[in-house]
mmCIF file of C-alpha atoms in Angstrom:
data_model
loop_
_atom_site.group_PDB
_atom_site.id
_atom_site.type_symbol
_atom_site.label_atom_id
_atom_site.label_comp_id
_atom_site.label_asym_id
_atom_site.label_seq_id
_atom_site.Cartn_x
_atom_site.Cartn_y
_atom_site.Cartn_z
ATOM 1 C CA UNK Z 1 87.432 162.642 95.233
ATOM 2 C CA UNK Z 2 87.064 164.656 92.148
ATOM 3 C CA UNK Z 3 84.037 166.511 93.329
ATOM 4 C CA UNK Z 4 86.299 167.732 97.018
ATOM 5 C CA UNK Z 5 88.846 168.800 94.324
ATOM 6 C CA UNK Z 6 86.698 171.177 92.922
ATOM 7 C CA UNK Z 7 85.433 172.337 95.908
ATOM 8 C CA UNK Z 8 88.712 173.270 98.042
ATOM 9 C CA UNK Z 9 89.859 174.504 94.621
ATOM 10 C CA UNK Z 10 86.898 177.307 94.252
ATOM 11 C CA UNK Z 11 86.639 177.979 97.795
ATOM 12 C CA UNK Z 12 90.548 178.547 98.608
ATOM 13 C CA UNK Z 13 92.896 177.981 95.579
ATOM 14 C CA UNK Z 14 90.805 179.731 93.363
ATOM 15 C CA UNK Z 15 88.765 182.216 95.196
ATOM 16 C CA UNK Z 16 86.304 184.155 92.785
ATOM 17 C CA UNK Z 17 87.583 187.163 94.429
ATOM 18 C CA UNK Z 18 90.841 186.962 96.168
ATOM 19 C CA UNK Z 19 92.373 185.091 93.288
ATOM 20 C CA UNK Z 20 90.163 185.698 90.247
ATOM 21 C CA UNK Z 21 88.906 189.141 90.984
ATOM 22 C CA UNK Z 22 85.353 188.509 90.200
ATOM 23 C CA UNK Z 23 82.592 190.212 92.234
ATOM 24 C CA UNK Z 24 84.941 192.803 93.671
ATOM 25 C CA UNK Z 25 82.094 195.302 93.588
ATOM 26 C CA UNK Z 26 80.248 193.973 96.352
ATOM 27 C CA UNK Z 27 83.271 192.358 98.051
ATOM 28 C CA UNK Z 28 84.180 195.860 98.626
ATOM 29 C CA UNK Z 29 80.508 197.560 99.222
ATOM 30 C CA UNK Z 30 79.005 195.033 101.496
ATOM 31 C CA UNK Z 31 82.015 194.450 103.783
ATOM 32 C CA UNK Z 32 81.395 196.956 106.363
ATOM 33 C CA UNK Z 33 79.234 194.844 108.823
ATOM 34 C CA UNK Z 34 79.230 190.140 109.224
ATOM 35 C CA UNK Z 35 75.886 190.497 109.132
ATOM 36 C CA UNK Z 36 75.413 192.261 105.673
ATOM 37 C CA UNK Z 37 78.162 190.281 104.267
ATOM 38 C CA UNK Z 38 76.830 186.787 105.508
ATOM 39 C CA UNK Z 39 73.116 188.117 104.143
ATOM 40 C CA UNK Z 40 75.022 189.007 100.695
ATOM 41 C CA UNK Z 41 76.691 185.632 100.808
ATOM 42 C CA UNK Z 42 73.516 184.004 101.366
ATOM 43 C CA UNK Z 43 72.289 185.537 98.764
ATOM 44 C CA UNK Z 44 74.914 185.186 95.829
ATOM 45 C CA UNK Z 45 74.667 181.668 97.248
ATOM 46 C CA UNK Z 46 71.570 180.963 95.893
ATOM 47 C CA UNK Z 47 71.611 183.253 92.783
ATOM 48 C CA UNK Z 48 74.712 181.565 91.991
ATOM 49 C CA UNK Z 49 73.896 177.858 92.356
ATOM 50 C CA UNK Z 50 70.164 178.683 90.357
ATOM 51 C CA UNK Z 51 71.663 180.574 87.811
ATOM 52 C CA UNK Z 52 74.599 177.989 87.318
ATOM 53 C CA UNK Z 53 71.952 175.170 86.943
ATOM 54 C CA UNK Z 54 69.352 177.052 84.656
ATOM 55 C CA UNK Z 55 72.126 178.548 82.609
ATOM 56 C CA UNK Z 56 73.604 175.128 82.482
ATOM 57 C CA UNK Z 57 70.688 173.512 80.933
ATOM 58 C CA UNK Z 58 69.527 176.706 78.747
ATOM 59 C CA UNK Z 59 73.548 176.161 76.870
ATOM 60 C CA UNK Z 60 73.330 172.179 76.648
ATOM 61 C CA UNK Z 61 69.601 171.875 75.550
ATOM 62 C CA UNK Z 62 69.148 175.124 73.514
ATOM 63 C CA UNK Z 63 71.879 177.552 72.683
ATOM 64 C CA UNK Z 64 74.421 174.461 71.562
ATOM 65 C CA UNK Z 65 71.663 172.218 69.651
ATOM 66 C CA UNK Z 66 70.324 175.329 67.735
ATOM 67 C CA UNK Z 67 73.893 176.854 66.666
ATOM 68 C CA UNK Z 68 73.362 179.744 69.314
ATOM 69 C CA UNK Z 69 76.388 179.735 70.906
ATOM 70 C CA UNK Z 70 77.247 183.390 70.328
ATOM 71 C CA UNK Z 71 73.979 184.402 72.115
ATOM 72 C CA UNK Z 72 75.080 183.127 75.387
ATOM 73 C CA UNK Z 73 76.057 186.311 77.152
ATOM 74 C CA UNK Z 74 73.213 187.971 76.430
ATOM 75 C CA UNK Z 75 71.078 184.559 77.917
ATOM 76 C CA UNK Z 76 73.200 184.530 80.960
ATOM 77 C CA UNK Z 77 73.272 187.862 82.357
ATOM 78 C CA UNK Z 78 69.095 187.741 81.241
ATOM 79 C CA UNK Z 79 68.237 184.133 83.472
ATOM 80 C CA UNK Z 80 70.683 185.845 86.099
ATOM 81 C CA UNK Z 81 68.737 189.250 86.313
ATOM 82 C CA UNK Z 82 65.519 187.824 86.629
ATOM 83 C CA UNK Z 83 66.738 185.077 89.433
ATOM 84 C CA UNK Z 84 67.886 188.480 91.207
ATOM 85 C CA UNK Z 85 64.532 190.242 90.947
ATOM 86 C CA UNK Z 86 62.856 186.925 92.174
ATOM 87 C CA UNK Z 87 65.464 187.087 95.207
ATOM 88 C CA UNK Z 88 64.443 190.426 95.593
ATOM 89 C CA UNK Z 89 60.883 189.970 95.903
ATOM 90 C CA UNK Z 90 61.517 187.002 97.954
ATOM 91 C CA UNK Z 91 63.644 188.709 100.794
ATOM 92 C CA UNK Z 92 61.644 191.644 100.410
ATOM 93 C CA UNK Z 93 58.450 189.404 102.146
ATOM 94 C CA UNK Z 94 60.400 186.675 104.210
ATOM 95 C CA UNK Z 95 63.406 188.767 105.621
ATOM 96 C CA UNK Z 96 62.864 192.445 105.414
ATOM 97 C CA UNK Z 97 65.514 193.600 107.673
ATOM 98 C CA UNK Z 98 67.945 191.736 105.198
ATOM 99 C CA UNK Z 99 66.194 193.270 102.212
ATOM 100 C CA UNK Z 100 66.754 196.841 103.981
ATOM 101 C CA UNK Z 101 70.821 195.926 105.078
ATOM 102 C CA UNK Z 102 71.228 195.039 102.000
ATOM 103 C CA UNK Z 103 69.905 197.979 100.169
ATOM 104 C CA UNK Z 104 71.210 198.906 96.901
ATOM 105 C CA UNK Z 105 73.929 195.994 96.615
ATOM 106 C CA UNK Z 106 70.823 193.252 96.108
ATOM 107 C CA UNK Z 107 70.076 194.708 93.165
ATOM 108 C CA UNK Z 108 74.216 194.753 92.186
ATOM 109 C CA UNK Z 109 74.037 190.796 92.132
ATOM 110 C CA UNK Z 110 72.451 191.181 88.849
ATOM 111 C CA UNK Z 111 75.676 192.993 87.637
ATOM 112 C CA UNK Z 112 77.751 190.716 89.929
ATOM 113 C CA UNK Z 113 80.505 189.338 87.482
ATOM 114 C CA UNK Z 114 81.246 186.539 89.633
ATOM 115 C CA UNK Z 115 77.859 185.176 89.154
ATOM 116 C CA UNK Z 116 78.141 185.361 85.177
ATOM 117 C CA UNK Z 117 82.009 184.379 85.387
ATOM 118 C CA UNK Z 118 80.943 181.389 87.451
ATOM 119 C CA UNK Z 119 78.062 180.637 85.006
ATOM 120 C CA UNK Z 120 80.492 180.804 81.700
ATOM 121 C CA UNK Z 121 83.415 178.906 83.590
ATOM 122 C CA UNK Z 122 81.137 175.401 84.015
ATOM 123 C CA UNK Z 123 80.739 175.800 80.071
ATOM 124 C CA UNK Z 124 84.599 176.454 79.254
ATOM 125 C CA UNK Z 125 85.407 174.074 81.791
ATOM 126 C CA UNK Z 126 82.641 171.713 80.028
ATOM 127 C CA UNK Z 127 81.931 170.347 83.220
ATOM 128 C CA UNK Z 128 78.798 167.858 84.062
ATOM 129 C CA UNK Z 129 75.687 169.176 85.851
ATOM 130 C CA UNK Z 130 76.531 167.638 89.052
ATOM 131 C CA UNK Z 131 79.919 168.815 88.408
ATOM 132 C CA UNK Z 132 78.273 172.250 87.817
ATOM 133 C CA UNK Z 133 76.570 172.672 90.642
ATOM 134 C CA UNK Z 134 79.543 172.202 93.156
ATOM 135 C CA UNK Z 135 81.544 174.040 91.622
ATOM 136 C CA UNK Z 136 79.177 176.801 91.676
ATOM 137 C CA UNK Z 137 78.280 176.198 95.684
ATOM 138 C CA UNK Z 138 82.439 176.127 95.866
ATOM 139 C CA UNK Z 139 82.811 180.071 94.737
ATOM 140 C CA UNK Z 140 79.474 180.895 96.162
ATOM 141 C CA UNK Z 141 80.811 179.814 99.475
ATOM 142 C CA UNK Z 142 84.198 180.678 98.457
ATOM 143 C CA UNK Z 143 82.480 184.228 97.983
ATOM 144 C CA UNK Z 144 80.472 184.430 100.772
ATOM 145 C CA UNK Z 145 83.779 183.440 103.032
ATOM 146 C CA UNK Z 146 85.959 186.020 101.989
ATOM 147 C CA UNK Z 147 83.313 188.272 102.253
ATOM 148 C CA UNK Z 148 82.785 187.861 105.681
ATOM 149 C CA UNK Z 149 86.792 187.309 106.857
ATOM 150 C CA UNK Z 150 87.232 190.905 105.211
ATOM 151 C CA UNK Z 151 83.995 192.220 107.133
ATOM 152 C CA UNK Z 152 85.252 190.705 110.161
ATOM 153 C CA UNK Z 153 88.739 192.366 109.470
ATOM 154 C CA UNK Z 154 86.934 196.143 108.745
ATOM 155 C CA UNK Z 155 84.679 195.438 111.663
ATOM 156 C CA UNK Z 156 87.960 195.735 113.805
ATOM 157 C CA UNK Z 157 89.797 198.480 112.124
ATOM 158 C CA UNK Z 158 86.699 200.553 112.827
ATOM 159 C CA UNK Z 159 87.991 199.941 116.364
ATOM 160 C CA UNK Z 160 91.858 201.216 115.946
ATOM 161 C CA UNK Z 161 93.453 204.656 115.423
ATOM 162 C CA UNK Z 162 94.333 204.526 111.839
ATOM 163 C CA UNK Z 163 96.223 207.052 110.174
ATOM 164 C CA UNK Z 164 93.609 209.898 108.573
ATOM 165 C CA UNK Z 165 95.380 209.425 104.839
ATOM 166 C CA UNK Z 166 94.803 205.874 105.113
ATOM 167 C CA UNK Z 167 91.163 205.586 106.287
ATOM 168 C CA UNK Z 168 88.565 204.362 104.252
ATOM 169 C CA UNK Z 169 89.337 202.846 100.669
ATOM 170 C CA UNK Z 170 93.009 202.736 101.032
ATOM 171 C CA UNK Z 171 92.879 200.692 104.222
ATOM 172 C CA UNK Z 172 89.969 198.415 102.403
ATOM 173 C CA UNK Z 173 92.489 198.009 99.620
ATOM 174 C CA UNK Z 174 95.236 196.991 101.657
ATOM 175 C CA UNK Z 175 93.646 194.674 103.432
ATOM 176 C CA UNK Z 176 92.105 193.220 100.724
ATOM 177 C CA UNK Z 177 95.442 192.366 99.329
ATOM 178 C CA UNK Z 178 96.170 190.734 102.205
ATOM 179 C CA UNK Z 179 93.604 188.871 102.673
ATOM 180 C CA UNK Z 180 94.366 187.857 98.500
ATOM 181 C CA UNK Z 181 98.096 187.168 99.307
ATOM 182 C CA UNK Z 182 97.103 184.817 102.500
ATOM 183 C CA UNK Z 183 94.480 182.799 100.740
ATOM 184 C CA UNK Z 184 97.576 182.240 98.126
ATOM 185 C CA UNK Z 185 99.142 180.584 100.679
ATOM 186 C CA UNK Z 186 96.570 177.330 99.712
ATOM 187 C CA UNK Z 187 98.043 177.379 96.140
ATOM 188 C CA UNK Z 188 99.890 174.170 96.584
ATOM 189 C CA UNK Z 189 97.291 172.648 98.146
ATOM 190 C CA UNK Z 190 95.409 171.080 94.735
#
């Protein structure tokens, strides 16, 4: 029961994005089209989960047993940027119309603060492994669902008369807050 907990809480209670306001960089940038967005989801997906797992084990097994602690940052956002230019090279041979969609926002994962947030929350929270890695599928898919609900939203404003001042950004910015004040609706949930 405790591991469903965590996972409706990091997909809707506490979405990395609508609730948190981690990762809004791509949340924003990759929105425009499903497809992109479900591609960028897929993505953070797996550079999430790896980098939760690796970073997990680099904290427990190295940075905590040698008195390290205060280099963990610095580890983090180093395991995450070369899981992102492993990605890269990855989707760059197996997928390369995803590679190409995605364009300059693959490389952004590597800034992506959601992925590093997620990373350092499993330590604060000083959850398990197991423990670890759901939680860090929850925001991934949290992420990745969010993602796509507000691509899916911009996909059909593209298709109404909006008013000229509030095309572009400030529509993106309203909607995104209403996306963020409907998925608070869940906050009573867990």
């Amino acid at each position: 029961m405790e591991y469903i907990l965590i996972f409706i809480a990091a997909v809707f209670v506490n979405n990395i994005v609508l609730s948190q306001f981690l990762g809004i960089c791509p949340f924003l940038g990759v929105s425009k089209k499903t497809e992109t967005a479900l591609g960028m989801g897929g993505a953070v997906t797996f550079v999430m989960t790896i980098a939760v797992i690796v970073t997990f084990l680099i904290q427990r097994f190295l940075l905590e047993r040698f008195g390290l602690g205060f280099m963990q940052t610095i580890v983090f956002i180093l395991v995450i940027a070369a899981l992102v230019q492993m990605l890269e090279m990855i989707l760059k041979k197996i997928a390369p119309a995803l590679y190409q969609a995605l364009g300059v926002y693959l490389p952004l994962i590597t800034t992506n603060c959601a992925v590093l947030g997620v990373a350092i929350l499993v330590i604060q929270k000083d959850y398990n492994l197991l423990q670890s890695v759901i939680f860090a599928v929850s925001n991934a898919v949290g992420f990745a669902l969010a993602m796509t609900i507000f691509a899916g939203i911009r996909e059909q404003l593209a298709l109404t008369r909006i008013p000229r001042a509030m095309q572009g950004t400030p529509i993106a910015l309203l909607t995104a807050g209403l996306l963020a004040m409907a998925f608070m609706g869940f906050s009573g949930i867990v």
